[in-house]
Amino acid sequence: MKKRKVYTLPLYHGGFVVGKIKVRKLGREKDRVVLKVISAPRSSWFKKGLELRMRASLFKDLVKKARRLKL
């Protein structure tokens, strides 16, 4: 079975990067991407196992931003 890629996204609060969350892409729903949280800071409202839907273009931008920030 193919191992799914883990993406690291920046976690923002008040316009500042305060941490990072790790997600796996589960699939797509029209113009949205379905993500599942693998790890997140304890203080954030993102919890392990949470499924979220995000616009595909926004997800792409966040992945680029995370690479640039070296998260």
mmCIF file with all atom_site columns, N, CA and C in Angstrom:
data_model
loop_
_atom_site.group_PDB
_atom_site.id
_atom_site.type_symbol
_atom_site.label_atom_id
_atom_site.label_alt_id
_atom_site.label_comp_id
_atom_site.label_asym_id
_atom_site.label_entity_id
_atom_site.label_seq_id
_atom_site.pdbx_PDB_ins_code
_atom_site.Cartn_x
_atom_site.Cartn_y
_atom_site.Cartn_z
_atom_site.occupancy
_atom_site.B_iso_or_equiv
_atom_site.pdbx_formal_charge
_atom_site.auth_seq_id
_atom_site.auth_comp_id
_atom_site.auth_asym_id
_atom_site.auth_atom_id
_atom_site.pdbx_PDB_model_num
ATOM 1   N N  . MET A 1 1  ? 0.842   -1.192 0.000  1.00 0.00 ? 1  MET A N  1
ATOM 2   C CA . MET A 1 1  ? 0.000   0.000  0.000  1.00 0.00 ? 1  MET A CA 1
ATOM 3   C C  . MET A 1 1  ? 0.882   1.249  0.000  1.00 0.00 ? 1  MET A C  1
ATOM 4   N N  . LYS A 1 2  ? 0.505   2.205  -0.837 1.00 0.00 ? 2  LYS A N  1
ATOM 5   C CA . LYS A 1 2  ? 1.284   3.436  -0.953 1.00 0.00 ? 2  LYS A CA 1
ATOM 6   C C  . LYS A 1 2  ? 1.099   4.309  0.290  1.00 0.00 ? 2  LYS A C  1
ATOM 7   N N  . LYS A 1 3  ? 2.209   4.807  0.808  1.00 0.00 ? 3  LYS A N  1
ATOM 8   C CA . LYS A 1 3  ? 2.147   5.687  1.980  1.00 0.00 ? 3  LYS A CA 1
ATOM 9   C C  . LYS A 1 3  ? 1.740   7.088  1.534  1.00 0.00 ? 3  LYS A C  1
ATOM 10  N N  . ARG A 1 4  ? 0.774   7.680  2.247  1.00 0.00 ? 4  ARG A N  1
ATOM 11  C CA . ARG A 1 4  ? 0.304   9.020  1.882  1.00 0.00 ? 4  ARG A CA 1
ATOM 12  C C  . ARG A 1 4  ? 1.268   10.094 2.358  1.00 0.00 ? 4  ARG A C  1
ATOM 13  N N  . LYS A 1 5  ? 1.414   11.129 1.539  1.00 0.00 ? 5  LYS A N  1
ATOM 14  C CA . LYS A 1 5  ? 2.310   12.223 1.852  1.00 0.00 ? 5  LYS A CA 1
ATOM 15  C C  . LYS A 1 5  ? 1.755   13.068 3.002  1.00 0.00 ? 5  LYS A C  1
ATOM 16  N N  . VAL A 1 6  ? 2.646   13.507 3.868  1.00 0.00 ? 6  VAL A N  1
ATOM 17  C CA . VAL A 1 6  ? 2.260   14.374 4.985  1.00 0.00 ? 6  VAL A CA 1
ATOM 18  C C  . VAL A 1 6  ? 2.656   15.806 4.629  1.00 0.00 ? 6  VAL A C  1
ATOM 19  N N  . TYR A 1 7  ? 1.688   16.716 4.737  1.00 0.00 ? 7  TYR A N  1
ATOM 20  C CA . TYR A 1 7  ? 1.923   18.135 4.446  1.00 0.00 ? 7  TYR A CA 1
ATOM 21  C C  . TYR A 1 7  ? 1.989   18.903 5.758  1.00 0.00 ? 7  TYR A C  1
ATOM 22  N N  . THR A 1 8  ? 2.907   19.853 5.839  1.00 0.00 ? 8  THR A N  1
ATOM 23  C CA . THR A 1 8  ? 3.017   20.723 7.008  1.00 0.00 ? 8  THR A CA 1
ATOM 24  C C  . THR A 1 8  ? 2.464   22.089 6.635  1.00 0.00 ? 8  THR A C  1
ATOM 25  N N  . LEU A 1 9  ? 1.507   22.561 7.433  1.00 0.00 ? 9  LEU A N  1
ATOM 26  C CA . LEU A 1 9  ? 0.894   23.861 7.173  1.00 0.00 ? 9  LEU A CA 1
ATOM 27  C C  . LEU A 1 9  ? 1.170   24.809 8.334  1.00 0.00 ? 9  LEU A C  1
ATOM 28  N N  . PRO A 1 10 ? 1.360   26.098 8.048  1.00 0.00 ? 10 PRO A N  1
ATOM 29  C CA . PRO A 1 10 ? 1.558   27.063 9.131  1.00 0.00 ? 10 PRO A CA 1
ATOM 30  C C  . PRO A 1 10 ? 0.265   27.308 9.902  1.00 0.00 ? 10 PRO A C  1
ATOM 31  N N  . LEU A 1 11 ? 0.386   27.512 11.201 1.00 0.00 ? 11 LEU A N  1
ATOM 32  C CA . LEU A 1 11 ? -0.766  27.803 12.056 1.00 0.00 ? 11 LEU A CA 1
ATOM 33  C C  . LEU A 1 11 ? -0.683  29.275 12.436 1.00 0.00 ? 11 LEU A C  1
ATOM 34  N N  . TYR A 1 12 ? -1.703  30.033 12.066 1.00 0.00 ? 12 TYR A N  1
ATOM 35  C CA . TYR A 1 12 ? -1.700  31.481 12.289 1.00 0.00 ? 12 TYR A CA 1
ATOM 36  C C  . TYR A 1 12 ? -2.572  31.872 13.472 1.00 0.00 ? 12 TYR A C  1
ATOM 37  N N  . HIS A 1 13 ? -2.171  32.947 14.140 1.00 0.00 ? 13 HIS A N  1
ATOM 38  C CA . HIS A 1 13 ? -3.008  33.563 15.168 1.00 0.00 ? 13 HIS A CA 1
ATOM 39  C C  . HIS A 1 13 ? -2.718  35.057 15.134 1.00 0.00 ? 13 HIS A C  1
ATOM 40  N N  . GLY A 1 14 ? -3.712  35.852 14.827 1.00 0.00 ? 14 GLY A N  1
ATOM 41  C CA . GLY A 1 14 ? -3.520  37.299 14.752 1.00 0.00 ? 14 GLY A CA 1
ATOM 42  C C  . GLY A 1 14 ? -2.543  37.725 13.677 1.00 0.00 ? 14 GLY A C  1
ATOM 43  N N  . GLY A 1 15 ? -2.482  36.971 12.582 1.00 0.00 ? 15 GLY A N  1
ATOM 44  C CA . GLY A 1 15 ? -1.597  37.320 11.473 1.00 0.00 ? 15 GLY A CA 1
ATOM 45  C C  . GLY A 1 15 ? -0.167  36.847 11.613 1.00 0.00 ? 15 GLY A C  1
ATOM 46  N N  . PHE A 1 16 ? 0.161   36.196 12.733 1.00 0.00 ? 16 PHE A N  1
ATOM 47  C CA . PHE A 1 16 ? 1.519   35.692 12.958 1.00 0.00 ? 16 PHE A CA 1
ATOM 48  C C  . PHE A 1 16 ? 1.526   34.172 12.951 1.00 0.00 ? 16 PHE A C  1
ATOM 49  N N  . VAL A 1 17 ? 2.633   33.580 12.492 1.00 0.00 ? 17 VAL A N  1
ATOM 50  C CA . VAL A 1 17 ? 2.774   32.129 12.521 1.00 0.00 ? 17 VAL A CA 1
ATOM 51  C C  . VAL A 1 17 ? 3.140   31.732 13.942 1.00 0.00 ? 17 VAL A C  1
ATOM 52  N N  . VAL A 1 18 ? 2.302   30.917 14.564 1.00 0.00 ? 18 VAL A N  1
ATOM 53  C CA . VAL A 1 18 ? 2.542   30.526 15.956 1.00 0.00 ? 18 VAL A CA 1
ATOM 54  C C  . VAL A 1 18 ? 2.846   29.033 16.100 1.00 0.00 ? 18 VAL A C  1
ATOM 55  N N  . GLY A 1 19 ? 2.789   28.298 15.005 1.00 0.00 ? 19 GLY A N  1
ATOM 56  C CA . GLY A 1 19 ? 3.074   26.870 15.073 1.00 0.00 ? 19 GLY A CA 1
ATOM 57  C C  . GLY A 1 19 ? 2.849   26.223 13.727 1.00 0.00 ? 19 GLY A C  1
ATOM 58  N N  . LYS A 1 20 ? 2.726   24.911 13.736 1.00 0.00 ? 20 LYS A N  1
ATOM 59  C CA . LYS A 1 20 ? 2.493   24.186 12.492 1.00 0.00 ? 20 LYS A CA 1
ATOM 60  C C  . LYS A 1 20 ? 1.594   22.985 12.770 1.00 0.00 ? 20 LYS A C  1
ATOM 61  N N  . ILE A 1 21 ? 0.846   22.599 11.746 1.00 0.00 ? 21 ILE A N  1
ATOM 62  C CA . ILE A 1 21 ? 0.036   21.392 11.847 1.00 0.00 ? 21 ILE A CA 1
ATOM 63  C C  . ILE A 1 21 ? 0.422   20.472 10.691 1.00 0.00 ? 21 ILE A C  1
ATOM 64  N N  . LYS A 1 22 ? 0.349   19.187 10.928 1.00 0.00 ? 22 LYS A N  1
ATOM 65  C CA . LYS A 1 22 ? 0.646   18.205 9.894  1.00 0.00 ? 22 LYS A CA 1
ATOM 66  C C  . LYS A 1 22 ? -0.654  17.541 9.474  1.00 0.00 ? 22 LYS A C  1
ATOM 67  N N  . VAL A 1 23 ? -0.864  17.465 8.157  1.00 0.00 ? 23 VAL A N  1
ATOM 68  C CA . VAL A 1 23 ? -2.112  16.917 7.621  1.00 0.00 ? 23 VAL A CA 1
ATOM 69  C C  . VAL A 1 23 ? -1.829  15.918 6.505  1.00 0.00 ? 23 VAL A C  1
ATOM 70  N N  . ARG A 1 24 ? -2.819  15.053 6.257  1.00 0.00 ? 24 ARG A N  1
ATOM 71  C CA . ARG A 1 24 ? -2.794  14.151 5.111  1.00 0.00 ? 24 ARG A CA 1
ATOM 72  C C  . ARG A 1 24 ? -3.969  14.494 4.222  1.00 0.00 ? 24 ARG A C  1
ATOM 73  N N  . LYS A 1 25 ? -3.763  14.403 2.923  1.00 0.00 ? 25 LYS A N  1
ATOM 74  C CA . LYS A 1 25 ? -4.837  14.679 1.981  1.00 0.00 ? 25 LYS A CA 1
ATOM 75  C C  . LYS A 1 25 ? -5.641  13.388 1.791  1.00 0.00 ? 25 LYS A C  1
ATOM 76  N N  . LEU A 1 26 ? -6.950  13.454 2.083  1.00 0.00 ? 26 LEU A N  1
ATOM 77  C CA . LEU A 1 26 ? -7.811  12.277 1.936  1.00 0.00 ? 26 LEU A CA 1
ATOM 78  C C  . LEU A 1 26 ? -8.452  12.203 0.556  1.00 0.00 ? 26 LEU A C  1
ATOM 79  N N  . GLY A 1 27 ? -8.757  13.348 -0.022 1.00 0.00 ? 27 GLY A N  1
ATOM 80  C CA . GLY A 1 27 ? -9.395  13.347 -1.331 1.00 0.00 ? 27 GLY A CA 1
ATOM 81  C C  . GLY A 1 27 ? -9.854  14.727 -1.712 1.00 0.00 ? 27 GLY A C  1
ATOM 82  N N  . ARG A 1 28 ? -10.767 14.765 -2.701 1.00 0.00 ? 28 ARG A N  1
ATOM 83  C CA . ARG A 1 28 ? -11.272 16.049 -3.186 1.00 0.00 ? 28 ARG A CA 1
ATOM 84  C C  . ARG A 1 28 ? -12.795 16.026 -3.241 1.00 0.00 ? 28 ARG A C  1
ATOM 85  N N  . GLU A 1 29 ? -13.395 17.185 -3.048 1.00 0.00 ? 29 GLU A N  1
ATOM 86  C CA . GLU A 1 29 ? -14.829 17.378 -3.237 1.00 0.00 ? 29 GLU A CA 1
ATOM 87  C C  . GLU A 1 29 ? -14.997 18.642 -4.070 1.00 0.00 ? 29 GLU A C  1
ATOM 88  N N  . LYS A 1 30 ? -15.203 18.468 -5.364 1.00 0.00 ? 30 LYS A N  1
ATOM 89  C CA . LYS A 1 30 ? -15.298 19.577 -6.324 1.00 0.00 ? 30 LYS A CA 1
ATOM 90  C C  . LYS A 1 30 ? -14.055 20.455 -6.247 1.00 0.00 ? 30 LYS A C  1
ATOM 91  N N  . ASP A 1 31 ? -14.180 21.703 -5.758 1.00 0.00 ? 31 ASP A N  1
ATOM 92  C CA . ASP A 1 31 ? -13.018 22.602 -5.709 1.00 0.00 ? 31 ASP A CA 1
ATOM 93  C C  . ASP A 1 31 ? -12.356 22.600 -4.334 1.00 0.00 ? 31 ASP A C  1
ATOM 94  N N  . ARG A 1 32 ? -12.708 21.653 -3.484 1.00 0.00 ? 32 ARG A N  1
ATOM 95  C CA . ARG A 1 32 ? -12.163 21.595 -2.126 1.00 0.00 ? 32 ARG A CA 1
ATOM 96  C C  . ARG A 1 32 ? -11.299 20.356 -1.918 1.00 0.00 ? 32 ARG A C  1
ATOM 97  N N  . VAL A 1 33 ? -10.380 20.442 -0.947 1.00 0.00 ? 33 VAL A N  1
ATOM 98  C CA . VAL A 1 33 ? -9.516  19.327 -0.575 1.00 0.00 ? 33 VAL A CA 1
ATOM 99  C C  . VAL A 1 33 ? -9.924  18.878 0.818  1.00 0.00 ? 33 VAL A C  1
ATOM 100 N N  . VAL A 1 34 ? -10.037 17.575 1.030  1.00 0.00 ? 34 VAL A N  1
ATOM 101 C CA . VAL A 1 34 ? -10.373 17.037 2.349  1.00 0.00 ? 34 VAL A CA 1
ATOM 102 C C  . VAL A 1 34 ? -9.067  16.638 3.029  1.00 0.00 ? 34 VAL A C  1
ATOM 103 N N  . LEU A 1 35 ? -8.824  17.216 4.216  1.00 0.00 ? 35 LEU A N  1
ATOM 104 C CA . LEU A 1 35 ? -7.583  16.972 4.951  1.00 0.00 ? 35 LEU A CA 1
ATOM 105 C C  . LEU A 1 35 ? -7.881  16.341 6.295  1.00 0.00 ? 35 LEU A C  1
ATOM 106 N N  . LYS A 1 36 ? -6.936  15.549 6.802  1.00 0.00 ? 36 LYS A N  1
ATOM 107 C CA . LYS A 1 36 ? -7.074  14.965 8.130  1.00 0.00 ? 36 LYS A CA 1
ATOM 108 C C  . LYS A 1 36 ? -5.839  15.359 8.938  1.00 0.00 ? 36 LYS A C  1
ATOM 109 N N  . VAL A 1 37 ? -6.058  15.904 10.134 1.00 0.00 ? 37 VAL A N  1
ATOM 110 C CA . VAL A 1 37 ? -4.956  16.378 10.978 1.00 0.00 ? 37 VAL A CA 1
ATOM 111 C C  . VAL A 1 37 ? -4.247  15.177 11.607 1.00 0.00 ? 37 VAL A C  1
ATOM 112 N N  . ILE A 1 38 ? -2.924  15.171 11.513 1.00 0.00 ? 38 ILE A N  1
ATOM 113 C CA . ILE A 1 38 ? -2.110  14.103 12.098 1.00 0.00 ? 38 ILE A CA 1
ATOM 114 C C  . ILE A 1 38 ? -1.493  14.568 13.407 1.00 0.00 ? 38 ILE A C  1
ATOM 115 N N  . SER A 1 39 ? -0.977  15.808 13.405 1.00 0.00 ? 39 SER A N  1
ATOM 116 C CA . SER A 1 39 ? -0.422  16.349 14.643 1.00 0.00 ? 39 SER A CA 1
ATOM 117 C C  . SER A 1 39 ? -0.608  17.860 14.660 1.00 0.00 ? 39 SER A C  1
ATOM 118 N N  . ALA A 1 40 ? -0.802  18.377 15.877 1.00 0.00 ? 40 ALA A N  1
ATOM 119 C CA . ALA A 1 40 ? -1.022  19.817 16.062 1.00 0.00 ? 40 ALA A CA 1
ATOM 120 C C  . ALA A 1 40 ? -0.614  20.190 17.480 1.00 0.00 ? 40 ALA A C  1
ATOM 121 N N  . PRO A 1 41 ? -0.318  21.471 17.723 1.00 0.00 ? 41 PRO A N  1
ATOM 122 C CA . PRO A 1 41 ? 0.018   21.897 19.085 1.00 0.00 ? 41 PRO A CA 1
ATOM 123 C C  . PRO A 1 41 ? -1.161  21.679 20.030 1.00 0.00 ? 41 PRO A C  1
ATOM 124 N N  . ARG A 1 42 ? -0.877  21.398 21.279 1.00 0.00 ? 42 ARG A N  1
ATOM 125 C CA . ARG A 1 42 ? -1.931  21.144 22.263 1.00 0.00 ? 42 ARG A CA 1
ATOM 126 C C  . ARG A 1 42 ? -2.838  22.348 22.471 1.00 0.00 ? 42 ARG A C  1
ATOM 127 N N  . SER A 1 43 ? -2.266  23.535 22.360 1.00 0.00 ? 43 SER A N  1
ATOM 128 C CA . SER A 1 43 ? -3.033  24.750 22.636 1.00 0.00 ? 43 SER A CA 1
ATOM 129 C C  . SER A 1 43 ? -3.966  25.157 21.494 1.00 0.00 ? 43 SER A C  1
ATOM 130 N N  . SER A 1 44 ? -3.820  24.552 20.329 1.00 0.00 ? 44 SER A N  1
ATOM 131 C CA . SER A 1 44 ? -4.667  24.939 19.194 1.00 0.00 ? 44 SER A CA 1
ATOM 132 C C  . SER A 1 44 ? -5.978  24.162 19.206 1.00 0.00 ? 44 SER A C  1
ATOM 133 N N  . TRP A 1 45 ? -6.964  24.645 18.467 1.00 0.00 ? 45 TRP A N  1
ATOM 134 C CA . TRP A 1 45 ? -8.238  23.938 18.402 1.00 0.00 ? 45 TRP A CA 1
ATOM 135 C C  . TRP A 1 45 ? -8.222  22.833 17.359 1.00 0.00 ? 45 TRP A C  1
ATOM 136 N N  . PHE A 1 46 ? -7.117  22.701 16.608 1.00 0.00 ? 46 PHE A N  1
ATOM 137 C CA . PHE A 1 46 ? -6.942  21.558 15.714 1.00 0.00 ? 46 PHE A CA 1
ATOM 138 C C  . PHE A 1 46 ? -6.547  20.361 16.563 1.00 0.00 ? 46 PHE A C  1
ATOM 139 N N  . LYS A 1 47 ? -7.266  19.274 16.444 1.00 0.00 ? 47 LYS A N  1
ATOM 140 C CA . LYS A 1 47 ? -6.949  18.069 17.209 1.00 0.00 ? 47 LYS A CA 1
ATOM 141 C C  . LYS A 1 47 ? -6.655  16.930 16.245 1.00 0.00 ? 47 LYS A C  1
ATOM 142 N N  . LYS A 1 48 ? -5.900  15.957 16.703 1.00 0.00 ? 48 LYS A N  1
ATOM 143 C CA . LYS A 1 48 ? -5.564  14.797 15.886 1.00 0.00 ? 48 LYS A CA 1
ATOM 144 C C  . LYS A 1 48 ? -6.846  14.075 15.463 1.00 0.00 ? 48 LYS A C  1
ATOM 145 N N  . GLY A 1 49 ? -6.943  13.768 14.180 1.00 0.00 ? 49 GLY A N  1
ATOM 146 C CA . GLY A 1 49 ? -8.119  13.068 13.675 1.00 0.00 ? 49 GLY A CA 1
ATOM 147 C C  . GLY A 1 49 ? -9.186  13.983 13.101 1.00 0.00 ? 49 GLY A C  1
ATOM 148 N N  . LEU A 1 50 ? -9.036  15.301 13.284 1.00 0.00 ? 50 LEU A N  1
ATOM 149 C CA . LEU A 1 50 ? -10.017 16.254 12.768 1.00 0.00 ? 50 LEU A CA 1
ATOM 150 C C  . LEU A 1 50 ? -9.969  16.286 11.238 1.00 0.00 ? 50 LEU A C  1
ATOM 151 N N  . GLU A 1 51 ? -11.131 16.204 10.610 1.00 0.00 ? 51 GLU A N  1
ATOM 152 C CA . GLU A 1 51 ? -11.214 16.320 9.155  1.00 0.00 ? 51 GLU A CA 1
ATOM 153 C C  . GLU A 1 51 ? -11.630 17.736 8.806  1.00 0.00 ? 51 GLU A C  1
ATOM 154 N N  . LEU A 1 52 ? -10.937 18.343 7.860  1.00 0.00 ? 52 LEU A N  1
ATOM 155 C CA . LEU A 1 52 ? -11.332 19.679 7.442  1.00 0.00 ? 52 LEU A CA 1
ATOM 156 C C  . LEU A 1 52 ? -11.313 19.804 5.936  1.00 0.00 ? 52 LEU A C  1
ATOM 157 N N  . ARG A 1 53 ? -12.145 20.696 5.444  1.00 0.00 ? 53 ARG A N  1
ATOM 158 C CA . ARG A 1 53 ? -12.223 20.966 4.020  1.00 0.00 ? 53 ARG A CA 1
ATOM 159 C C  . ARG A 1 53 ? -11.713 22.377 3.760  1.00 0.00 ? 53 ARG A C  1
ATOM 160 N N  . MET A 1 54 ? -10.882 22.483 2.732  1.00 0.00 ? 54 MET A N  1
ATOM 161 C CA . MET A 1 54 ? -10.251 23.762 2.420  1.00 0.00 ? 54 MET A CA 1
ATOM 162 C C  . MET A 1 54 ? -10.241 23.926 0.908  1.00 0.00 ? 54 MET A C  1
ATOM 163 N N  . ARG A 1 55 ? -10.387 25.145 0.445  1.00 0.00 ? 55 ARG A N  1
ATOM 164 C CA . ARG A 1 55 ? -10.324 25.381 -0.992 1.00 0.00 ? 55 ARG A CA 1
ATOM 165 C C  . ARG A 1 55 ? -8.947  24.948 -1.511 1.00 0.00 ? 55 ARG A C  1
ATOM 166 N N  . ALA A 1 56 ? -8.920  24.258 -2.629 1.00 0.00 ? 56 ALA A N  1
ATOM 167 C CA . ALA A 1 56 ? -7.683  23.677 -3.174 1.00 0.00 ? 56 ALA A CA 1
ATOM 168 C C  . ALA A 1 56 ? -6.606  24.728 -3.410 1.00 0.00 ? 56 ALA A C  1
ATOM 169 N N  . SER A 1 57 ? -7.004  25.903 -3.918 1.00 0.00 ? 57 SER A N  1
ATOM 170 C CA . SER A 1 57 ? -6.015  26.952 -4.199 1.00 0.00 ? 57 SER A CA 1
ATOM 171 C C  . SER A 1 57 ? -5.400  27.493 -2.902 1.00 0.00 ? 57 SER A C  1
ATOM 172 N N  . LEU A 1 58 ? -6.205  27.606 -1.847 1.00 0.00 ? 58 LEU A N  1
ATOM 173 C CA . LEU A 1 58 ? -5.696  28.068 -0.551 1.00 0.00 ? 58 LEU A CA 1
ATOM 174 C C  . LEU A 1 58 ? -4.722  27.049 0.035  1.00 0.00 ? 58 LEU A C  1
ATOM 175 N N  . PHE A 1 59 ? -5.062  25.767 -0.083 1.00 0.00 ? 59 PHE A N  1
ATOM 176 C CA . PHE A 1 59 ? -4.187  24.695 0.407  1.00 0.00 ? 59 PHE A CA 1
ATOM 177 C C  . PHE A 1 59 ? -2.834  24.746 -0.302 1.00 0.00 ? 59 PHE A C  1
ATOM 178 N N  . LYS A 1 60 ? -2.880  24.942 -1.620 1.00 0.00 ? 60 LYS A N  1
ATOM 179 C CA . LYS A 1 60 ? -1.652  25.022 -2.416 1.00 0.00 ? 60 LYS A CA 1
ATOM 180 C C  . LYS A 1 60 ? -0.771  26.178 -1.947 1.00 0.00 ? 60 LYS A C  1
ATOM 181 N N  . ASP A 1 61 ? -1.403  27.339 -1.700 1.00 0.00 ? 61 ASP A N  1
ATOM 182 C CA . ASP A 1 61 ? -0.666  28.526 -1.234 1.00 0.00 ? 61 ASP A CA 1
ATOM 183 C C  . ASP A 1 61 ? -0.043  28.292 0.134  1.00 0.00 ? 61 ASP A C  1
ATOM 184 N N  . LEU A 1 62 ? -0.793  27.643 1.037  1.00 0.00 ? 62 LEU A N  1
ATOM 185 C CA . LEU A 1 62 ? -0.276  27.385 2.389  1.00 0.00 ? 62 LEU A CA 1
ATOM 186 C C  . LEU A 1 62 ? 0.908   26.424 2.363  1.00 0.00 ? 62 LEU A C  1
ATOM 187 N N  . VAL A 1 63 ? 0.853   25.426 1.484  1.00 0.00 ? 63 VAL A N  1
ATOM 188 C CA . VAL A 1 63 ? 1.970   24.479 1.356  1.00 0.00 ? 63 VAL A CA 1
ATOM 189 C C  . VAL A 1 63 ? 3.219   25.205 0.873  1.00 0.00 ? 63 VAL A C  1
ATOM 190 N N  . LYS A 1 64 ? 3.049   26.102 -0.112 1.00 0.00 ? 64 LYS A N  1
ATOM 191 C CA . LYS A 1 64 ? 4.181   26.906 -0.613 1.00 0.00 ? 64 LYS A CA 1
ATOM 192 C C  . LYS A 1 64 ? 4.756   27.786 0.493  1.00 0.00 ? 64 LYS A C  1
ATOM 193 N N  . LYS A 1 65 ? 3.848   28.429 1.250  1.00 0.00 ? 65 LYS A N  1
ATOM 194 C CA . LYS A 1 65 ? 4.261   29.328 2.316  1.00 0.00 ? 65 LYS A CA 1
ATOM 195 C C  . LYS A 1 65 ? 5.041   28.577 3.398  1.00 0.00 ? 65 LYS A C  1
ATOM 196 N N  . ALA A 1 66 ? 4.577   27.359 3.718  1.00 0.00 ? 66 ALA A N  1
ATOM 197 C CA . ALA A 1 66 ? 5.246   26.533 4.732  1.00 0.00 ? 66 ALA A CA 1
ATOM 198 C C  . ALA A 1 66 ? 6.656   26.173 4.282  1.00 0.00 ? 66 ALA A C  1
ATOM 199 N N  . ARG A 1 67 ? 6.811   25.866 2.990  1.00 0.00 ? 67 ARG A N  1
ATOM 200 C CA . ARG A 1 67 ? 8.144   25.545 2.476  1.00 0.00 ? 67 ARG A CA 1
ATOM 201 C C  . ARG A 1 67 ? 9.067   26.748 2.570  1.00 0.00 ? 67 ARG A C  1
ATOM 202 N N  . ARG A 1 68 ? 8.506   27.931 2.246  1.00 0.00 ? 68 ARG A N  1
ATOM 203 C CA . ARG A 1 68 ? 9.306   29.157 2.296  1.00 0.00 ? 68 ARG A CA 1
ATOM 204 C C  . ARG A 1 68 ? 9.713   29.492 3.732  1.00 0.00 ? 68 ARG A C  1
ATOM 205 N N  . LEU A 1 69 ? 8.818   29.223 4.692  1.00 0.00 ? 69 LEU A N  1
ATOM 206 C CA . LEU A 1 69 ? 9.110   29.489 6.110  1.00 0.00 ? 69 LEU A CA 1
ATOM 207 C C  . LEU A 1 69 ? 9.985   28.413 6.732  1.00 0.00 ? 69 LEU A C  1
ATOM 208 N N  . LYS A 1 70 ? 10.201  27.316 5.971  1.00 0.00 ? 70 LYS A N  1
ATOM 209 C CA . LYS A 1 70 ? 10.998  26.165 6.433  1.00 0.00 ? 70 LYS A CA 1
ATOM 210 C C  . LYS A 1 70 ? 10.403  25.538 7.697  1.00 0.00 ? 70 LYS A C  1
ATOM 211 N N  . LEU A 1 71 ? 9.092   25.271 7.647  1.00 0.00 ? 71 LEU A N  1
ATOM 212 C CA . LEU A 1 71 ? 8.409   24.610 8.768  1.00 0.00 ? 71 LEU A CA 1
ATOM 213 C C  . LEU A 1 71 ? 8.574   23.112 8.693  1.00 0.00 ? 71 LEU A C  1
#
